[in-house]
Short mmCIF file of C-alpha atoms and ligand atoms in Angstrom, two decimals:
data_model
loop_
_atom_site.label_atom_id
_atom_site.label_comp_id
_atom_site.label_asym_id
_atom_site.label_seq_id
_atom_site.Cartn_x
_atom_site.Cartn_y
_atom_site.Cartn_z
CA UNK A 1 -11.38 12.00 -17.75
CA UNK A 2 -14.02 9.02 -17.46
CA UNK A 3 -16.37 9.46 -14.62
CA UNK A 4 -16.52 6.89 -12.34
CA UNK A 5 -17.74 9.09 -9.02
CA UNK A 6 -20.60 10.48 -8.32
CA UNK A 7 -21.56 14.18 -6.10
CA UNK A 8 -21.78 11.98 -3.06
CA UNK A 9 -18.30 10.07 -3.73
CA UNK A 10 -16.92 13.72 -3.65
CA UNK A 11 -18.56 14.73 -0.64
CA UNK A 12 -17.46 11.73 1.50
CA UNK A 13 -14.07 11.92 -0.11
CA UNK A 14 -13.83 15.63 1.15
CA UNK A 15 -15.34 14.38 4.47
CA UNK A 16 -13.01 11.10 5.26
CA UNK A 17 -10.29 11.72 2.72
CA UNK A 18 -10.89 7.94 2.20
CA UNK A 19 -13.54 6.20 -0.44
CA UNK A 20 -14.56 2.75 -0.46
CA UNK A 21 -16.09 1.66 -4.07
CA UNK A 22 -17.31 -2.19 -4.11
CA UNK A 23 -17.00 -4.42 -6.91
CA UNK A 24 -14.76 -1.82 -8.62
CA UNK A 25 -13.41 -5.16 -10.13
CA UNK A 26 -15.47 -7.61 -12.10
CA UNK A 27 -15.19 -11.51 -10.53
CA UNK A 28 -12.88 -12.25 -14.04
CA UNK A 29 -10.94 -9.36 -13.32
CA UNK A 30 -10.47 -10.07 -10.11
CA UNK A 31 -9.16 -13.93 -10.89
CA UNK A 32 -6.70 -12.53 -13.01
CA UNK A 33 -5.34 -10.39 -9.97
CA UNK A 34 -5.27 -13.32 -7.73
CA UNK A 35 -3.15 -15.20 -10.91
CA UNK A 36 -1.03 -12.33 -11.39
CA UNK A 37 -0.61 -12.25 -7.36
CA UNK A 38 0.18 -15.64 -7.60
CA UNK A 39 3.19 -15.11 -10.52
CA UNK A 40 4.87 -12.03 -8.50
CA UNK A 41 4.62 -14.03 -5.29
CA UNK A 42 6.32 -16.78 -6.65
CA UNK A 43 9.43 -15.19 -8.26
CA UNK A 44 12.94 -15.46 -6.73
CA UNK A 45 14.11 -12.00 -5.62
CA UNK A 46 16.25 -10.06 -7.04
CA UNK A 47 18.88 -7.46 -6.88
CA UNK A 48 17.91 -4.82 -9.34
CA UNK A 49 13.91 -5.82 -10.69
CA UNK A 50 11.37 -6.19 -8.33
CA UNK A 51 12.05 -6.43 -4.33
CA UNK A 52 10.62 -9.11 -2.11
CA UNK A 53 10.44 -8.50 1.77
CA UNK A 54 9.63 -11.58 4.07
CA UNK A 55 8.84 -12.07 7.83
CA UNK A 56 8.32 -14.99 10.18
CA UNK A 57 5.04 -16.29 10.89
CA UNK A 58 3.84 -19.29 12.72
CA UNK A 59 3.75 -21.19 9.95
CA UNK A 60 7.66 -20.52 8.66
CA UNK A 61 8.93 -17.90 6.67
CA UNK A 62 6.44 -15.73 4.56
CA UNK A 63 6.36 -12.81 2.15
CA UNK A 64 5.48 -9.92 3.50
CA UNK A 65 5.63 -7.54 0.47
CA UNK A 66 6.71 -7.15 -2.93
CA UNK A 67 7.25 -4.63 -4.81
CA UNK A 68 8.60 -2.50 -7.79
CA UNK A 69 6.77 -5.03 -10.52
CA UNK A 70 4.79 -2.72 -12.63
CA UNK A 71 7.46 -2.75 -15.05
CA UNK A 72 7.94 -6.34 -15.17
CA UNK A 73 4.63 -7.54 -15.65
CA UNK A 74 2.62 -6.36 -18.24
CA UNK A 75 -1.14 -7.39 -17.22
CA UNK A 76 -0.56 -5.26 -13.84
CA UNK A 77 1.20 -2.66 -16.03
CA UNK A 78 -1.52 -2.06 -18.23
CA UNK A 79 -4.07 -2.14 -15.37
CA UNK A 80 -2.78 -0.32 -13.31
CA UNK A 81 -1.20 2.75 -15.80
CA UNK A 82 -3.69 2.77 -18.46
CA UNK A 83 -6.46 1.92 -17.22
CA UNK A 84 -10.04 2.45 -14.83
CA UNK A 85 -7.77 2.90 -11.41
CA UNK A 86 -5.71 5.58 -12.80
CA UNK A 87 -8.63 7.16 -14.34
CA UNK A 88 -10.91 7.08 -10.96
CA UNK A 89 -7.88 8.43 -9.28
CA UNK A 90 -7.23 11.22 -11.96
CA UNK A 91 -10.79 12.19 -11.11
CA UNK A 92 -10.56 12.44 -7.14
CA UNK A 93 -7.43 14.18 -7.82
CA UNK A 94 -9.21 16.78 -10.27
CA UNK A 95 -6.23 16.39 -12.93
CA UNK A 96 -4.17 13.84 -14.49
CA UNK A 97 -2.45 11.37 -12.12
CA UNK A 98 0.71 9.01 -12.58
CA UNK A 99 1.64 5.95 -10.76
CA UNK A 100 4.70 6.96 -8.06
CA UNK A 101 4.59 3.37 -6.45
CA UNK A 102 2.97 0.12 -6.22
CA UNK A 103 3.12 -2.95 -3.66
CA UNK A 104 1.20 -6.12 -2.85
CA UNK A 105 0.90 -6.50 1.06
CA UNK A 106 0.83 -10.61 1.80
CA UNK A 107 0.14 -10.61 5.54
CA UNK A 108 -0.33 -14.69 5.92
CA UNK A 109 -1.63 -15.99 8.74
CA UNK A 110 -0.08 -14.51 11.78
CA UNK A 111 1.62 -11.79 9.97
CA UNK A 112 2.40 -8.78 11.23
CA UNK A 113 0.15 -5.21 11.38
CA UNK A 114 1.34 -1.48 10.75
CA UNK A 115 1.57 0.91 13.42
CA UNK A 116 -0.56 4.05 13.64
CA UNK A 117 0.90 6.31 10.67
CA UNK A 118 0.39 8.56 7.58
CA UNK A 119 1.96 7.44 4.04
CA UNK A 120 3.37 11.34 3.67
CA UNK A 121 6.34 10.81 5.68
CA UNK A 122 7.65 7.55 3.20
CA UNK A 123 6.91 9.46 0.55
CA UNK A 124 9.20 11.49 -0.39
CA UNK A 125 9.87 14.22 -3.38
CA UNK A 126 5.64 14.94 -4.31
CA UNK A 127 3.41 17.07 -1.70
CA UNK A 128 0.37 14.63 -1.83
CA UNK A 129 -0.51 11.57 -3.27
CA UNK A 130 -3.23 8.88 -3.41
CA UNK A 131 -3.28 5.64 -2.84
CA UNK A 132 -5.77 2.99 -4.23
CA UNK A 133 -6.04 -0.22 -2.33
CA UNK A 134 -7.09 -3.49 -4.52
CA UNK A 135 -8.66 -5.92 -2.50
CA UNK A 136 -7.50 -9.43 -3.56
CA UNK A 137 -8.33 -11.45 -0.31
CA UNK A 138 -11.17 -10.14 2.22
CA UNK A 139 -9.87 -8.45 4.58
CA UNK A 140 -11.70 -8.38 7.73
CA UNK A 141 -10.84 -7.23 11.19
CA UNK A 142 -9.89 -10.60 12.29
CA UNK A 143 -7.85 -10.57 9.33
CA UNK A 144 -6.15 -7.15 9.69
CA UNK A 145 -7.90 -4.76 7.43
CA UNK A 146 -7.52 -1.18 7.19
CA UNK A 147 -8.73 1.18 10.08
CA UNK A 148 -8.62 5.14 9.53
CA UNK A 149 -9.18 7.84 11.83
CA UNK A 150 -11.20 10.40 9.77
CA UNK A 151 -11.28 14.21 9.87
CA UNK A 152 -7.38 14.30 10.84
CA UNK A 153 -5.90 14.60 7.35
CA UNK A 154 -5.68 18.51 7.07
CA UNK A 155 -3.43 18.28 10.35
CA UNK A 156 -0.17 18.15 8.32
CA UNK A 157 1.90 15.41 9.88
CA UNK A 158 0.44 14.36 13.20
CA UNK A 159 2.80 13.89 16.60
CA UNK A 160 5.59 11.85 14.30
CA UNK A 161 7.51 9.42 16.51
CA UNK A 162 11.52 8.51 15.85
CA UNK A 163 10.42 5.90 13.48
CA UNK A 164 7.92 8.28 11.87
CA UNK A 165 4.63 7.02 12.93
CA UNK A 166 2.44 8.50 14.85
CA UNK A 167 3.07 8.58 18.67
CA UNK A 168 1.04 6.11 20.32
CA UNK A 169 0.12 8.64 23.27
CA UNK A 170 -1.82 10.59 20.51
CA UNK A 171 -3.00 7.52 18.53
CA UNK A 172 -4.40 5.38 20.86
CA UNK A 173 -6.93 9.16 21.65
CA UNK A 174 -7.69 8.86 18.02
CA UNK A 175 -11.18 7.28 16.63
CA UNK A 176 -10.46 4.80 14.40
CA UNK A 177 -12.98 3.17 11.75
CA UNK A 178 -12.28 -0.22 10.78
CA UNK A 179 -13.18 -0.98 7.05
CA UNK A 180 -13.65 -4.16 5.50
CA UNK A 181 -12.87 -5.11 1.83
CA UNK A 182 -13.87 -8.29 0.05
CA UNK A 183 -11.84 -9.20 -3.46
CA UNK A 184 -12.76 -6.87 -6.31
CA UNK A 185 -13.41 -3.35 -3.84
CA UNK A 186 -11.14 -0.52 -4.39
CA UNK A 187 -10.42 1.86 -1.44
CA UNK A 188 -9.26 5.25 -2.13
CA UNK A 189 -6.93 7.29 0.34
CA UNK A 190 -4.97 10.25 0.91
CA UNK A 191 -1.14 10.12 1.83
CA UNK A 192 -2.22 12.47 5.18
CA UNK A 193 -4.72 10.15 6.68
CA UNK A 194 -3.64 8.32 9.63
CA UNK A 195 -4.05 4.37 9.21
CA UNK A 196 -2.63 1.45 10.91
CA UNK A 197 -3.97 -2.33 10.77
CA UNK A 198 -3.96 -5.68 13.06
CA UNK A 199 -2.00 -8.81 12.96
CA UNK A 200 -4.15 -11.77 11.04
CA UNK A 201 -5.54 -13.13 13.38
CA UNK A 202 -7.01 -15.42 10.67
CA UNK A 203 -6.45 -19.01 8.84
CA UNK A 204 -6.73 -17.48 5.44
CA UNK A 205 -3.86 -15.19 3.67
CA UNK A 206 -4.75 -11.52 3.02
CA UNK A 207 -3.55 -10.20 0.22
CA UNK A 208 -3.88 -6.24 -1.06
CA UNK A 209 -2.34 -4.41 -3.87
CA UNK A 210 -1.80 -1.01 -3.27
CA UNK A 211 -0.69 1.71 -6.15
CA UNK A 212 -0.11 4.96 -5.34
CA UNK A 213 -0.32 8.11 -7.16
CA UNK A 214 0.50 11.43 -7.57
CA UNK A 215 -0.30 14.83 -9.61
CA UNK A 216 1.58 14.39 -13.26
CA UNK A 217 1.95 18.07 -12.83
CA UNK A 218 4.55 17.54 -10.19
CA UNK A 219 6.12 15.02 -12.32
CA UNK A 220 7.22 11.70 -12.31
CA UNK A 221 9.02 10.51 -9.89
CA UNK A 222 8.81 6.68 -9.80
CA UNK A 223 12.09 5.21 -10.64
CA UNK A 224 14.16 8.01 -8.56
CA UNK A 225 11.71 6.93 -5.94
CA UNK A 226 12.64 2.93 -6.64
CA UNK A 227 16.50 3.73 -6.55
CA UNK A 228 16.28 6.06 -3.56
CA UNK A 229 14.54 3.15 -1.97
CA UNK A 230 17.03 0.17 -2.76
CA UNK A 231 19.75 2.20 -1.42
CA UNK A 232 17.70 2.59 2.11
CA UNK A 233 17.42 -0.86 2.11
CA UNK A 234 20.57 -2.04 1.29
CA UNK A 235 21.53 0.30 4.55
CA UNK A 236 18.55 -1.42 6.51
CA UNK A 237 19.57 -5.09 5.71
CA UNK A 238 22.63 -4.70 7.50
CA UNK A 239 21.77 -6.04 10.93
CA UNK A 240 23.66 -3.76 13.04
CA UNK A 241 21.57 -1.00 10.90
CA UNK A 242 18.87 0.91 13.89
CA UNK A 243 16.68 0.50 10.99
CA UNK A 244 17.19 -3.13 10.34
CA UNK A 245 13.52 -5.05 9.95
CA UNK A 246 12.21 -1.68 8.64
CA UNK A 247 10.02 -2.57 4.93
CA UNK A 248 9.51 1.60 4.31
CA UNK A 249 11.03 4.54 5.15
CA UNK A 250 8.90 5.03 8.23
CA UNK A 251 9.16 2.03 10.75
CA UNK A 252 5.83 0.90 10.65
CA UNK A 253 5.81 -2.51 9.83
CA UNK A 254 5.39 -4.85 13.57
CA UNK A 255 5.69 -8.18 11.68
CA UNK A 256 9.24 -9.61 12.07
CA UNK A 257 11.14 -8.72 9.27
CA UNK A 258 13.41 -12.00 8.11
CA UNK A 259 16.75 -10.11 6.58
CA UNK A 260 17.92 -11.52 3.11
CA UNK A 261 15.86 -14.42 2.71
CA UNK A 262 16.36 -15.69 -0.10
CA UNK A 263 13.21 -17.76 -0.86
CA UNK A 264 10.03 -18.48 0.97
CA UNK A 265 9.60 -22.20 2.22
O1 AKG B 1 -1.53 -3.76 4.61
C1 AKG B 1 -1.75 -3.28 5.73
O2 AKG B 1 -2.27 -3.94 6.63
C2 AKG B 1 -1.42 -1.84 6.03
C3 AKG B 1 -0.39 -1.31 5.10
C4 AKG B 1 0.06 0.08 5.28
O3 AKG B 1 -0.56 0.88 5.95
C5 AKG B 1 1.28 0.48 4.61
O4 AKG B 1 1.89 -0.38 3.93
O5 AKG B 1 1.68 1.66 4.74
#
């Protein structure tokens, strides 16, 4: 394993259970992400490669996520399964990781935030995973960055809700640390910590990747996790389904979700 963390990286990721590292990413590396964003974002969907989700904005109809395109695209492949983000993970997890999952969040301008939750609900099959967030865009506060409430995560699942986030009663009593990225910064989080983000409220797109991970020693679970998944949605893209809209298997998202769109305009 490489060593990418220092003692104090440890300590705060004991502390927080989140881990902010800036210019992980090199300014060429990150203009090949914002390329590579660029080709995935501009694919037609389809039924059985990688999923597109979309939502209406102000400005028409937008992406809101895409995923399940690790396999189809070999420059995110190799990044992101060979190379320094599975290693820094492998190193907060204190063995060997493998990637379980990976999406790009768009959220344009006036697209929609996520609700209080914790990932460890959605995720289904592993007992604890990490996530690395890729900055692409900056994401600010006016343009709906990340905010975590820290020192929660060893609560199991907190207060879940019927659409398995976190009941607003118990949120809204929560500190919450907002926490800015610009392109090329890596953030690190666990699966327990509670999260949620803001509508962009900005002109300007902002665009993360985020690949999650778990243990290899509790296997690998990715494509039952991908086919598990396009069955939910298949059930949640029927209209009259109380899911409809919903983007995960907790119903997070508070965008609104545009059902079998076939391509942005
Ligand atoms: O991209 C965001 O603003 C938050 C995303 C998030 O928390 C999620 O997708 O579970």
């Amino acid at each position: 394993m490489s060593n990418y963390l220092e003692q104090v990286h440890h300590r705060d990721w004991k502390d927080n259970n989140y881990l902010k590292i800036p210019s992980f990413f090199s300014d060429e590396e990150v203009t090949a992400l914002q390329g590579w964003v660029k080709d995935i974002e501009g694919r037609k969907p389809t039924h059985d490669k990688w999923m597109h989700h979309f939502e209406a904005t102000p400005d028409g109809t937008r992406l809101s996520r895409s995923e399940n395109f690790v396999p189809y695209h070999a420059g995110l492949e190799k990044l992101l399964t060979d190379g320094k983000v599975l290693k820094v993970v492998s190193e907060l997890m204190g063995e060997p990781a493998v990637l379980y999952k990976e999406k790009i969040n768009y959220k344009y301008p006036g697209g929609g935030g996520y609700a209080p939750h914790q990932d460890a609900p959605a995720y289904e099959f592993v007992t604890f995973h990490i996530t690395c967030l890729i900055s692409v865009d900056p994401a600010t506060p006016e343009s709906g960055c990340l905010s975590f409430s820290p020192g929660q995560y060893e609560k199991g699942f907190i207060a879940l809700d019927e659409q398995g986030c976190i009941a607003e009663e118990v949120a809204s009593e929560m500190e919450w640390v907002e926490v800015p990225t610009e392109p090329g910064d890596i953030l690190l989080f666990g699966s327990y910590i509670p999260h949620k983000s803001g509508t962009n409220r900005s002109n300007q797109p902002r665009r993360i990747i985020y690949v999650t991970y778990n243990a290899l020693s509790e296997g690998d679970w990715r494509e039952q996790y991908y086919e598990d998944k396009r069955q939910a949605f298949s059930e949640y893209s029927k209209g009259s389904s109380t899911q409809a809209g919903q983007i995960s298997k907790i119903g997070h998202f508070r965008g609104r979700t545009v059902l079998n769109h076939e391509q942005s305009d």
